[in-house]
Coordinates of C-alpha atoms in Angstrom, one line a residue:
Chain A
M1 CA 0.0 0.0 0.0
I2 CA 1.1 3.5 -0.7
Q3 CA 0.0 6.1 2.0
L4 CA 0.2 9.8 1.7
E5 CA -0.4 11.8 4.9
G6 CA -0.6 15.7 5.0
I7 CA 1.8 16.2 2.0
S8 CA 2.5 19.9 1.3
K9 CA 5.1 21.2 -1.1
E10 CA 5.8 24.8 -1.8
Y11 CA 8.0 26.4 -4.6
R12 CA 9.6 29.7 -4.7
S13 CA 9.5 31.3 -8.2
G14 CA 9.6 34.7 -9.8
R15 CA 5.9 34.9 -8.9
G16 CA 6.7 34.4 -5.2
R17 CA 5.7 31.3 -3.2
V18 CA 3.6 28.8 -5.1
L19 CA 1.8 26.1 -3.0
A20 CA 2.1 23.0 -5.3
L21 CA 0.5 20.6 -2.9
S22 CA -1.5 21.4 0.2
D23 CA -2.1 18.8 2.9
V24 CA -2.7 15.9 0.5
S25 CA -3.6 12.5 2.0
F26 CA -4.8 9.4 0.4
N27 CA -4.0 5.7 0.3
I28 CA -3.5 3.5 -2.8
E29 CA -4.0 -0.2 -2.6
K30 CA -1.3 -2.6 -4.0
T31 CA -1.7 -3.3 -7.7
S32 CA -4.4 -0.8 -8.3
T33 CA -4.3 1.7 -11.1
V34 CA -4.7 5.4 -10.3
S35 CA -5.2 8.3 -12.6
V36 CA -4.4 11.8 -11.3
F37 CA -5.9 14.5 -13.4
G38 CA -6.3 18.2 -13.3
K39 CA -5.3 21.4 -15.1
S40 CA -1.8 22.3 -15.9
G41 CA -0.1 23.6 -12.7
S42 CA -2.6 21.8 -10.4
G43 CA 0.2 19.8 -8.8
K44 CA -0.1 16.5 -10.7
T45 CA 3.7 16.2 -11.5
T46 CA 4.7 17.3 -8.0
L47 CA 2.5 14.8 -6.4
L48 CA 4.0 12.1 -8.7
Y49 CA 7.5 13.2 -7.9
C50 CA 6.8 13.1 -4.1
I51 CA 5.5 9.6 -4.4
G52 CA 8.5 8.6 -6.4
G53 CA 11.0 10.2 -4.1
L54 CA 12.3 12.8 -6.6
E55 CA 10.8 15.6 -4.6
R56 CA 10.9 15.9 -0.8
P57 CA 7.7 17.5 0.7
E58 CA 8.0 20.2 3.3
N59 CA 5.4 18.4 5.4
G60 CA 3.8 15.0 5.6
T61 CA 4.9 11.5 4.9
V62 CA 4.9 9.1 2.0
T63 CA 4.9 5.5 3.0
C64 CA 5.6 3.1 0.1
F65 CA 5.0 -0.5 1.1
G66 CA 5.9 0.2 4.7
V67 CA 8.9 2.5 3.9
D68 CA 8.6 6.2 4.9
I69 CA 10.7 7.1 1.9
H70 CA 11.4 10.7 2.8
S71 CA 13.0 9.6 6.1
L72 CA 15.6 7.7 4.1
S73 CA 19.2 9.0 3.4
E74 CA 19.9 10.2 -0.1
K75 CA 21.7 7.0 -1.0
A76 CA 19.0 4.8 0.6
L77 CA 16.3 6.6 -1.3
C78 CA 18.2 6.2 -4.6
L79 CA 18.5 2.4 -3.9
F80 CA 14.8 2.2 -3.0
Q81 CA 13.9 4.0 -6.3
R82 CA 16.2 1.9 -8.2
K83 CA 14.5 -1.4 -7.0
N84 CA 10.9 -0.3 -6.4
V85 CA 10.1 2.5 -8.7
G86 CA 9.7 2.8 -12.5
F87 CA 9.2 6.1 -14.2
V88 CA 7.5 6.8 -17.6
F89 CA 8.0 10.3 -18.7
Q90 CA 6.1 12.6 -21.1
H91 CA 8.4 12.3 -24.0
G92 CA 9.9 8.9 -23.4
N93 CA 13.2 10.3 -22.4
L94 CA 15.1 7.3 -23.6
F95 CA 18.9 7.5 -23.7
T96 CA 19.7 8.7 -27.1
Y97 CA 23.1 7.0 -27.3
L98 CA 21.7 3.6 -26.3
T99 CA 19.8 1.1 -28.5
V100 CA 16.2 0.0 -27.6
F101 CA 17.7 -3.1 -26.1
E102 CA 20.3 -1.2 -24.1
N103 CA 17.7 1.3 -22.9
I104 CA 15.5 -1.6 -21.6
A105 CA 18.5 -3.5 -20.1
F106 CA 19.7 -0.2 -18.2
S107 CA 17.4 -0.6 -15.3
L108 CA 18.1 -4.4 -15.3
E109 CA 21.9 -3.9 -15.2
L110 CA 21.5 -1.2 -12.5
N111 CA 19.7 -3.8 -10.4
G112 CA 22.4 -6.4 -10.8
F113 CA 20.6 -8.8 -13.1
E114 CA 22.8 -11.5 -14.7
R115 CA 23.5 -11.2 -18.4
N116 CA 21.4 -14.2 -19.5
A117 CA 18.4 -13.0 -17.4
I118 CA 18.8 -9.6 -19.0
V119 CA 18.8 -11.0 -22.5
N120 CA 15.7 -13.1 -21.8
R121 CA 13.8 -10.3 -20.0
V122 CA 14.5 -7.7 -22.6
G123 CA 13.4 -10.2 -25.3
E124 CA 10.3 -10.9 -23.5
L125 CA 9.5 -7.2 -23.0
L126 CA 10.2 -6.4 -26.6
E127 CA 7.8 -9.0 -27.6
G128 CA 5.3 -7.7 -25.2
I129 CA 5.4 -4.1 -26.6
G130 CA 5.5 -5.6 -30.2
L131 CA 9.0 -4.3 -31.0
S132 CA 10.9 -7.6 -31.2
D133 CA 12.7 -6.5 -34.2
A134 CA 13.7 -3.1 -32.9
G135 CA 16.2 -4.1 -30.4
A136 CA 19.1 -2.8 -32.3
A137 CA 17.4 0.5 -33.2
F138 CA 18.3 3.8 -31.7
P139 CA 15.4 6.0 -30.2
Y140 CA 15.6 8.5 -33.1
E141 CA 14.7 5.7 -35.5
L142 CA 11.3 5.1 -33.7
S143 CA 8.0 6.8 -33.8
G144 CA 6.6 8.6 -30.9
G145 CA 4.3 5.8 -29.9
E146 CA 7.2 3.3 -30.1
V147 CA 9.4 5.5 -28.0
Q148 CA 6.7 5.5 -25.3
R149 CA 6.2 1.7 -25.4
V150 CA 10.0 1.3 -25.1
S151 CA 9.8 3.7 -22.2
V152 CA 7.1 1.6 -20.5
A153 CA 9.2 -1.5 -21.1
R154 CA 12.3 0.1 -19.5
A155 CA 10.2 1.3 -16.5
I156 CA 8.7 -2.1 -15.9
A157 CA 11.8 -4.2 -16.8
H158 CA 13.0 -4.7 -13.2
S159 CA 9.5 -5.4 -11.8
P160 CA 9.2 -2.4 -9.6
Q161 CA 6.4 -2.3 -7.0
V162 CA 5.1 1.2 -8.3
L163 CA 5.1 2.4 -11.8
L164 CA 4.7 6.2 -12.2
A165 CA 3.8 7.8 -15.5
D166 CA 3.8 11.5 -15.9
E167 CA 1.5 12.3 -18.9
P168 CA 2.9 9.6 -21.0
T169 CA 0.3 10.2 -23.8
A170 CA 0.8 14.0 -24.0
S171 CA 2.9 13.7 -27.2
L172 CA 0.7 11.0 -28.8
D173 CA -2.7 11.0 -30.7
S174 CA -5.6 9.8 -28.6
E175 CA -5.8 6.3 -30.1
T176 CA -2.1 5.6 -29.7
G177 CA -2.3 7.1 -26.2
R178 CA -5.1 4.8 -25.1
D179 CA -3.4 1.8 -26.6
L180 CA -0.2 2.8 -24.7
V181 CA -1.9 3.1 -21.4
K182 CA -3.8 -0.2 -21.9
L183 CA -0.5 -1.8 -22.7
M184 CA 1.1 -0.3 -19.6
F185 CA -1.8 -1.3 -17.3
N186 CA -1.8 -4.9 -18.7
M187 CA 2.0 -5.2 -18.3
G188 CA 1.9 -3.6 -15.0
H189 CA -0.9 -6.0 -13.7
E190 CA 1.2 -9.0 -14.9
Q191 CA 4.1 -7.7 -12.8
G192 CA 1.9 -6.9 -9.8
C193 CA 2.7 -3.2 -10.1
T194 CA 0.8 -0.3 -8.5
M195 CA 0.4 2.2 -11.2
I196 CA -0.2 6.0 -11.0
I197 CA -0.6 8.0 -14.1
T198 CA -1.1 11.7 -14.5
T199 CA -3.2 12.8 -17.5
H200 CA -5.6 15.3 -19.1
D201 CA -7.2 12.7 -21.4
P202 CA -10.8 11.8 -20.2
D203 CA -10.6 8.3 -21.8
I204 CA -7.5 7.5 -20.1
I205 CA -8.7 8.7 -16.8
K206 CA -11.6 6.2 -17.1
L207 CA -9.2 3.3 -17.6
A208 CA -7.8 3.6 -14.1
D209 CA -9.3 1.8 -11.0
V210 CA -9.0 5.0 -8.9
R211 CA -9.4 8.5 -10.1
L212 CA -7.9 11.5 -8.2
P213 CA -8.8 14.8 -9.4
I214 CA -6.4 17.5 -8.2
Q215 CA -7.0 21.3 -8.2
D216 CA -4.6 24.0 -6.8
G217 CA -2.6 21.2 -5.0
K218 CA -5.5 19.7 -3.3
I219 CA -7.1 16.3 -3.9
E220 CA -10.8 16.3 -4.4
P221 CA -12.8 13.5 -2.9
E222 CA -12.1 10.1 -4.6
D223 CA -14.5 9.4 -7.5
K224 CA -14.6 5.8 -8.3
Chain B
M1 CA 33.6 -4.1 -9.7
R2 CA 30.4 -5.3 -11.6
Y3 CA 29.0 -1.9 -11.3
L4 CA 32.3 -0.2 -12.4
K5 CA 32.2 -2.4 -15.6
F6 CA 28.6 -1.2 -16.2
W7 CA 29.6 2.4 -15.8
I8 CA 32.6 2.0 -18.1
K9 CA 30.4 0.4 -20.7
I10 CA 27.9 3.2 -20.5
A11 CA 30.6 5.9 -20.7
F12 CA 32.2 4.1 -23.7
L13 CA 28.8 3.9 -25.5
F14 CA 28.1 7.5 -24.7
L15 CA 31.4 8.7 -26.0
S16 CA 31.6 6.4 -29.0
R17 CA 28.1 7.2 -30.1
S18 CA 28.3 10.9 -29.6
V19 CA 31.2 11.0 -32.1
R20 CA 30.9 14.6 -33.1
S21 CA 30.9 16.0 -29.6
T22 CA 33.6 13.6 -28.4
V23 CA 35.9 14.5 -31.3
V24 CA 35.4 18.2 -30.9
L25 CA 36.0 18.1 -27.2
S26 CA 39.0 15.6 -27.7
L27 CA 40.5 17.9 -30.4
M28 CA 41.6 20.5 -27.9
V29 CA 43.5 17.9 -25.8
I30 CA 44.8 16.2 -28.8
I31 CA 46.4 19.5 -30.2
A32 CA 47.6 20.6 -26.9
V33 CA 49.3 17.2 -26.2
S34 CA 50.9 17.0 -29.7
V35 CA 52.1 20.5 -29.8
L36 CA 53.5 20.3 -26.2
I37 CA 55.3 16.9 -27.0
F38 CA 56.8 18.5 -30.0
L39 CA 57.8 21.7 -28.0
S40 CA 59.2 19.8 -25.1
A41 CA 61.1 17.4 -27.6
L42 CA 62.5 20.7 -29.2
A43 CA 63.5 21.9 -25.8
I44 CA 65.4 18.7 -25.2
G45 CA 66.9 19.0 -28.7
V46 CA 68.1 22.5 -27.8
N47 CA 69.6 21.3 -24.6
D48 CA 71.3 18.4 -26.5
A49 CA 72.6 20.8 -29.1
M50 CA 74.1 23.1 -26.4
I51 CA 75.8 20.1 -24.7
R52 CA 76.9 18.7 -28.0
N53 CA 78.4 22.0 -29.1
S54 CA 79.9 22.8 -25.8
I55 CA 81.6 19.5 -25.2
G56 CA 82.2 18.6 -28.8
L57 CA 84.2 21.6 -29.6
Y58 CA 87.0 20.8 -27.4
S59 CA 86.4 19.7 -23.7
G60 CA 84.7 16.4 -23.9
H61 CA 82.1 15.1 -21.4
I62 CA 84.8 14.5 -18.8
S63 CA 88.1 16.1 -18.3
V64 CA 91.0 15.3 -15.9
D65 CA 94.3 17.0 -15.3
F66 CA 97.7 15.7 -13.9
L67 CA 97.4 12.2 -15.2
P68 CA 100.7 10.3 -14.7
H69 CA 102.4 8.9 -17.8
S70 CA 102.1 5.5 -16.3
L71 CA 98.5 5.6 -17.3
N72 CA 97.6 5.8 -21.1
P73 CA 94.4 6.7 -22.9
E74 CA 93.6 3.0 -23.2
N75 CA 93.3 2.7 -19.4
L76 CA 90.4 5.2 -19.6
K77 CA 88.5 3.5 -22.3
I78 CA 85.9 1.8 -20.4
N79 CA 82.4 0.7 -21.4
G80 CA 80.4 3.8 -22.4
V81 CA 83.5 5.8 -23.5
A82 CA 83.7 6.7 -27.2
G83 CA 87.2 8.2 -27.1
V84 CA 89.9 9.5 -24.9
L85 CA 92.1 12.4 -26.1
K86 CA 95.6 12.9 -24.6
R87 CA 96.8 16.5 -24.3
N88 CA 100.0 17.9 -23.0
P89 CA 99.7 21.5 -21.9
I90 CA 103.0 23.3 -21.9
P91 CA 103.3 27.0 -20.8
G92 CA 105.7 29.2 -22.8
I93 CA 106.2 32.2 -25.0
L94 CA 105.3 32.5 -28.6
S95 CA 107.2 35.2 -30.5
N96 CA 107.2 36.6 -34.0
E97 CA 110.2 39.1 -34.2
D98 CA 109.0 41.9 -31.9
H99 CA 105.7 40.5 -31.0
V100 CA 105.4 38.2 -28.0
A101 CA 102.6 36.4 -26.3
T102 CA 102.4 34.2 -23.2
I103 CA 100.4 31.1 -24.0
T104 CA 99.7 27.5 -23.1
M105 CA 100.7 25.3 -26.0
I106 CA 98.6 22.1 -26.1
A107 CA 100.4 19.3 -27.7
V108 CA 97.7 16.9 -29.3
N109 CA 97.2 14.1 -31.7
P110 CA 95.6 15.9 -34.7
V111 CA 94.1 12.7 -36.0
A112 CA 92.4 11.8 -32.8
E113 CA 91.4 15.4 -32.1
S114 CA 89.7 15.7 -35.6
K115 CA 87.8 12.6 -34.9
H116 CA 86.3 13.5 -31.6
T117 CA 86.3 17.4 -31.5
A118 CA 85.1 20.1 -33.8
I119 CA 87.7 22.8 -33.1
W120 CA 89.3 22.2 -36.6
K121 CA 85.9 23.2 -38.1
K122 CA 86.4 26.6 -36.6
A123 CA 89.4 27.4 -38.8
I124 CA 88.7 30.7 -40.6
K125 CA 92.0 30.7 -42.5
G126 CA 94.2 27.8 -43.5
R127 CA 93.7 24.3 -41.9
Y128 CA 94.1 22.2 -38.8
I129 CA 97.5 20.8 -37.9
Q130 CA 98.7 17.4 -39.0
N131 CA 100.9 14.7 -37.6
G132 CA 104.6 14.9 -38.4
E133 CA 104.7 18.7 -39.4
N134 CA 106.0 21.6 -37.3
S135 CA 102.8 23.4 -37.3
I136 CA 100.7 25.5 -35.1
F137 CA 96.9 26.1 -35.0
L138 CA 96.1 29.4 -33.1
S139 CA 93.2 31.7 -32.5
S140 CA 92.7 34.8 -34.7
M141 CA 93.1 37.0 -31.6
L142 CA 96.5 35.5 -30.9
A143 CA 97.5 35.7 -34.7
K144 CA 96.6 39.4 -34.7
Q145 CA 98.6 39.9 -31.4
L146 CA 101.6 38.3 -32.9
G147 CA 101.1 39.8 -36.4
V148 CA 101.1 36.5 -38.1
Q149 CA 99.1 34.9 -41.1
T150 CA 98.8 31.3 -42.2
G151 CA 102.2 30.1 -43.6
G152 CA 104.0 32.6 -41.2
M153 CA 106.7 31.3 -38.8
L154 CA 106.6 31.6 -35.0
Q155 CA 109.1 30.7 -32.3
F156 CA 107.9 28.7 -29.2
H157 CA 110.0 29.0 -26.0
P158 CA 108.7 26.5 -23.5
A159 CA 108.9 27.8 -19.9
I160 CA 110.5 24.6 -18.7
S161 CA 113.2 24.1 -21.3
E162 CA 116.0 26.1 -22.9
K163 CA 115.2 24.7 -26.3
S164 CA 112.9 26.6 -28.6
V165 CA 111.1 25.4 -31.7
T166 CA 110.0 27.0 -34.9
L167 CA 106.5 26.5 -36.0
T168 CA 104.6 27.3 -39.2
V169 CA 101.1 28.6 -38.9
S170 CA 98.8 26.0 -40.5
G171 CA 95.5 27.6 -39.5
I172 CA 93.8 30.4 -37.7
Y173 CA 90.5 29.7 -35.8
K174 CA 87.8 31.6 -34.1
T175 CA 85.4 30.1 -31.6
E176 CA 84.0 33.1 -29.8
I177 CA 84.8 31.2 -26.6
D178 CA 87.2 33.2 -24.3
Y179 CA 89.3 30.3 -23.0
L180 CA 89.9 28.9 -26.5
D181 CA 90.4 32.3 -28.2
R182 CA 92.9 33.8 -25.6
G183 CA 96.3 32.4 -24.7
I184 CA 96.0 29.0 -26.2
A185 CA 97.4 27.2 -29.3
F186 CA 97.7 23.7 -30.7
C187 CA 100.6 21.7 -32.1
P188 CA 101.3 18.0 -32.8
F189 CA 102.9 16.0 -29.9
E190 CA 106.1 15.0 -31.6
I191 CA 107.5 18.5 -32.3
L192 CA 107.6 19.5 -28.7
P193 CA 111.1 19.9 -27.4
V194 CA 110.2 19.0 -23.7
K195 CA 108.5 16.1 -22.0
T196 CA 105.8 16.7 -19.4
T197 CA 105.5 14.7 -16.2
T198 CA 101.7 14.6 -16.4
W199 CA 99.0 14.8 -19.1
R200 CA 95.5 16.0 -19.5
A201 CA 92.6 13.9 -20.9
A202 CA 89.4 14.8 -22.6
I203 CA 86.9 12.0 -22.4
F204 CA 84.0 11.6 -24.9
L205 CA 81.0 9.4 -24.1
K206 CA 78.7 7.4 -26.2
N207 CA 75.2 8.8 -26.8
G208 CA 73.0 8.7 -23.7
I209 CA 75.7 7.9 -21.2
D210 CA 75.7 9.7 -18.0
P211 CA 79.1 11.3 -17.1
G212 CA 78.4 10.8 -13.4
Q213 CA 78.2 7.0 -14.0
I214 CA 81.6 6.9 -15.8
I215 CA 83.2 9.0 -13.1
R216 CA 82.0 6.6 -10.5
R217 CA 83.5 3.8 -12.4
Y218 CA 86.8 5.5 -12.7
R219 CA 86.9 6.2 -9.0
Q220 CA 86.5 2.5 -8.5
L221 CA 89.2 1.5 -11.0
L222 CA 91.8 4.3 -10.7
P223 CA 93.5 6.2 -7.9
K224 CA 91.0 8.3 -5.9
S225 CA 93.3 11.3 -6.1
L226 CA 92.6 11.8 -9.8
G227 CA 90.2 14.8 -10.2
F228 CA 87.7 13.7 -12.9
K229 CA 85.3 16.4 -13.7
S230 CA 82.0 16.2 -15.8
W231 CA 81.0 19.0 -18.0
K232 CA 78.4 19.8 -15.4
E233 CA 81.3 20.9 -13.1
T234 CA 83.5 22.5 -15.7
M235 CA 80.5 24.3 -17.5
P236 CA 78.1 25.4 -14.6
D237 CA 76.8 28.1 -16.9
L238 CA 75.6 25.6 -19.4
L239 CA 74.1 23.4 -16.7
Q240 CA 72.2 26.4 -15.4
L241 CA 71.0 27.2 -18.8
I242 CA 69.7 23.7 -19.4
N243 CA 68.0 23.6 -16.1
L244 CA 66.4 27.0 -16.8
N245 CA 65.3 25.5 -20.2
Y246 CA 63.5 22.7 -18.4
V247 CA 61.9 25.0 -15.8
S248 CA 60.7 27.4 -18.4
M249 CA 59.4 24.6 -20.6
S250 CA 57.5 23.1 -17.6
I251 CA 56.1 26.5 -16.8
V252 CA 54.9 26.8 -20.4
M253 CA 53.3 23.4 -20.3
V254 CA 51.5 24.2 -17.0
L255 CA 50.3 27.5 -18.4
V256 CA 49.1 26.1 -21.7
F257 CA 47.2 23.3 -19.9
G258 CA 45.9 25.9 -17.4
V259 CA 44.5 27.8 -20.5
V260 CA 43.4 24.6 -22.3
S261 CA 41.7 23.3 -19.0
V262 CA 39.5 26.3 -18.9
G263 CA 38.5 25.7 -22.5
I264 CA 38.0 22.0 -21.6
A265 CA 35.9 22.8 -18.6
C266 CA 33.7 25.2 -20.6
A267 CA 33.3 22.6 -23.4
F268 CA 32.6 19.9 -20.8
V269 CA 29.8 22.0 -19.2
I270 CA 28.2 22.5 -22.6
F271 CA 28.8 18.7 -23.2
I272 CA 27.2 17.8 -20.0
F273 CA 24.3 20.3 -20.3
K274 CA 23.6 19.0 -23.7
N275 CA 23.1 15.6 -21.9
F276 CA 21.6 17.1 -18.7
R277 CA 18.1 15.5 -19.4
E278 CA 19.7 12.0 -19.5
Y279 CA 21.5 12.5 -16.3
G280 CA 18.1 13.6 -14.7
I281 CA 16.5 10.4 -16.1
M282 CA 19.3 8.3 -14.6
K283 CA 18.7 10.0 -11.2
A284 CA 15.0 9.2 -11.5
M285 CA 15.8 5.7 -12.1
G286 CA 17.8 5.5 -8.8
V287 CA 21.3 6.3 -9.9
T288 CA 23.1 7.9 -6.9
P289 CA 25.0 11.2 -7.2
R290 CA 28.2 9.4 -6.6
E291 CA 27.5 7.1 -9.5
I292 CA 26.7 10.0 -11.7
A293 CA 30.0 11.8 -10.7
C294 CA 31.7 8.5 -11.3
L295 CA 30.2 8.2 -14.8
I296 CA 31.3 11.7 -15.7
V297 CA 34.8 11.0 -14.4
I298 CA 35.0 7.8 -16.4
E299 CA 33.9 9.7 -19.5
V300 CA 36.6 12.3 -18.8
I301 CA 39.2 9.6 -18.3
M302 CA 38.2 7.7 -21.5
M303 CA 38.1 10.9 -23.5
N304 CA 41.5 11.9 -22.3
L305 CA 42.9 8.5 -22.9
F306 CA 41.8 8.6 -26.4
A307 CA 42.9 12.2 -27.0
S308 CA 46.3 11.6 -25.2
I309 CA 47.0 8.5 -27.4
V310 CA 46.2 10.4 -30.6
G311 CA 48.1 13.4 -29.3
I312 CA 51.1 11.3 -28.4
L313 CA 51.0 9.7 -31.8
G314 CA 50.7 13.2 -33.4
G315 CA 53.6 14.6 -31.3
F316 CA 55.7 11.5 -31.9
L317 CA 55.2 11.7 -35.7
A318 CA 56.0 15.4 -35.7
V319 CA 59.2 14.7 -33.7
L320 CA 60.2 11.7 -35.9
I321 CA 59.9 13.8 -39.0
A322 CA 61.8 16.9 -37.5
S323 CA 64.5 14.7 -36.0
R324 CA 65.4 13.1 -39.3
T325 CA 66.6 16.3 -40.9
G326 CA 66.9 18.5 -37.8
I327 CA 65.7 22.0 -37.6
D328 CA 68.4 24.5 -38.8
L329 CA 68.4 27.4 -36.4
T330 CA 72.0 28.6 -37.4
Y331 CA 70.6 32.1 -38.4
F332 CA 69.5 32.6 -34.9
T333 CA 72.4 30.9 -33.1
S334 CA 75.5 32.0 -35.1
H335 CA 76.7 34.4 -32.4
N336 CA 75.9 32.1 -29.5
R337 CA 78.7 30.3 -27.8
Y338 CA 76.5 27.3 -27.0
F339 CA 75.9 26.7 -30.7
V340 CA 79.5 27.3 -31.7
V341 CA 79.7 24.1 -33.9
S342 CA 76.2 23.8 -35.3
G343 CA 72.9 25.4 -35.0
I344 CA 70.9 22.4 -36.1
I345 CA 68.4 21.1 -33.5
Y346 CA 67.3 17.5 -33.4
P347 CA 64.1 17.2 -31.4
R348 CA 64.3 14.2 -29.0
L349 CA 61.7 12.4 -27.1
T350 CA 62.3 11.6 -23.4
F351 CA 60.1 10.5 -20.6
Y352 CA 59.8 14.3 -19.8
S353 CA 58.8 15.3 -23.3
L354 CA 56.6 12.3 -24.1
Y355 CA 54.7 11.7 -20.9
L356 CA 54.6 15.1 -19.1
P357 CA 52.0 16.6 -21.6
P358 CA 49.5 13.8 -21.4
I359 CA 49.9 13.5 -17.7
L360 CA 49.2 17.3 -17.5
A361 CA 46.3 17.0 -19.9
F362 CA 44.9 14.2 -17.6
F363 CA 45.3 16.2 -14.5
F364 CA 43.9 19.4 -15.8
S365 CA 40.9 17.6 -17.6
M366 CA 40.1 15.9 -14.2
V367 CA 40.2 19.2 -12.5
S368 CA 38.1 20.8 -15.3
A369 CA 35.5 17.9 -15.0
T370 CA 35.1 18.4 -11.3
W371 CA 32.8 21.4 -11.8
P372 CA 30.2 19.9 -14.2
A373 CA 30.4 16.5 -12.4
G374 CA 29.6 18.3 -9.1
L375 CA 26.9 20.4 -10.8
V376 CA 25.1 17.3 -12.1
A377 CA 25.6 15.3 -9.0
R378 CA 24.2 18.0 -6.7
K379 CA 21.3 18.9 -8.9
K380 CA 17.9 17.2 -7.9
A381 CA 16.3 14.9 -10.5
A382 CA 13.1 16.8 -10.2
D383 CA 14.8 20.1 -11.1
I384 CA 16.5 18.6 -14.0
L385 CA 13.3 16.9 -15.3
R386 CA 11.4 20.2 -14.9
S387 CA 14.1 22.2 -16.7
I388 CA 13.9 20.1 -19.8

């Protein structure tokens, strides 16, 4: 289970102090899929980063599967992220100098997988995302949808407990976006992942088990 | 170890697949290393030329006075010695009618002298002395003082003998070196009317042999009372000049790399900012700041290794080409006493000239990579991801 209790996060910018999250509390059951939606600047990404340990909240606690992640040291938090968290970004953000195979293998190598296991696992994932023949291709040789599929495969490769996706369909057309999220949810379920996705797309919002609307840094009552 | 291998692989892929940026960044190091290898080899060549000129003109690498006649040149020919010249210095008066000069006549073996020294090349009139002839080879200053030209006759009155000898001037030389141009003249051994009790030796060594090592051997083999002196003792001015050359060359290298390292640091920051996004993604994937810094350091080491190897090859080739023909700087050295025989410089590679530039390049590149590495390592993943 992922528990957020009284999370607040503030930024200082040229416009003064901006309250990105204000006293946010909710629980997410293991293996459930969650969509966080709201306008731009409502605090979706900040919420995702706080759950993933990329951002430390000023107040409150984030407990991921029994670990208060923001009480961890910097190194321990990195190691926690490495093992338990997978990220899918808006534009895929693959490593441009690595092939598709190497991109997916990156998180596996980082987690100390053996060479044979890596080869098998990457092969399996490439087949899962329908890009079996693209292992040797570089990211610039792929379409936007393919890049995002590889990004999902990379995020899920090491079987993390939680998969966080920050507007992964933003750069895709609606149909491709929906297919990608379906693929992500299917693969995540197979791995037993808890998945949280931020989005604007109403069709994608509906695909999640739990929907969390966010406005001005506050979560509205859960609407199932 | 396993993780190190992984980061080495990632760094290698990063550099090898970002060919353009790697080459552009490496180019500065390659050029700096090549140029400095060549310049330092040239500095070594200048030092060599000064030593070669100074010892090759007359004095030899090692000199020793007051050798007993019980010893002969063969006794001094040990391993590493190319030749030993026997010289008998005899003080006396040289006269030409009313003109008189007090000199030290050096009796020599002209054939051996011509083989190992270059003083005969300094003849401005006539030629060097030959065995079996009553001839004298004297400086232009002395010739002027005595009012004599080549073919003219001079009387030599040794200080330690009643007998005098008549000599024909075979040649007149000019070295621009005080102790050779004033109060000294040369004649063949056999025409001297007196026998000396001791002799003087000029010892010439084979290439690359350290005079100190030979002197230590002589001290083991010969009486300790014999005062062997290396050129470093007899020519402290030359030694100082050579050391000065090393110091100034080292300063130049440090300064050049100081400047180059600023360029490298700036280029590296651009290089790293270009890939800032990817370091942010790595951080989001759980890569620790230490691992990020380690990755950047490995990239710097690899890039330097590549640049240094290419730079060394470039410098090596340039030195190889230049050392075949030599670089003729006679125009700039013709009035310099340290280039009295030849102004041709042969650049030479030594440990100093071949390895100091890449070592400095490595050191300065590491220093210049610290800033961007620290910058990326300290920056929060969220900040990087938001800024792209």
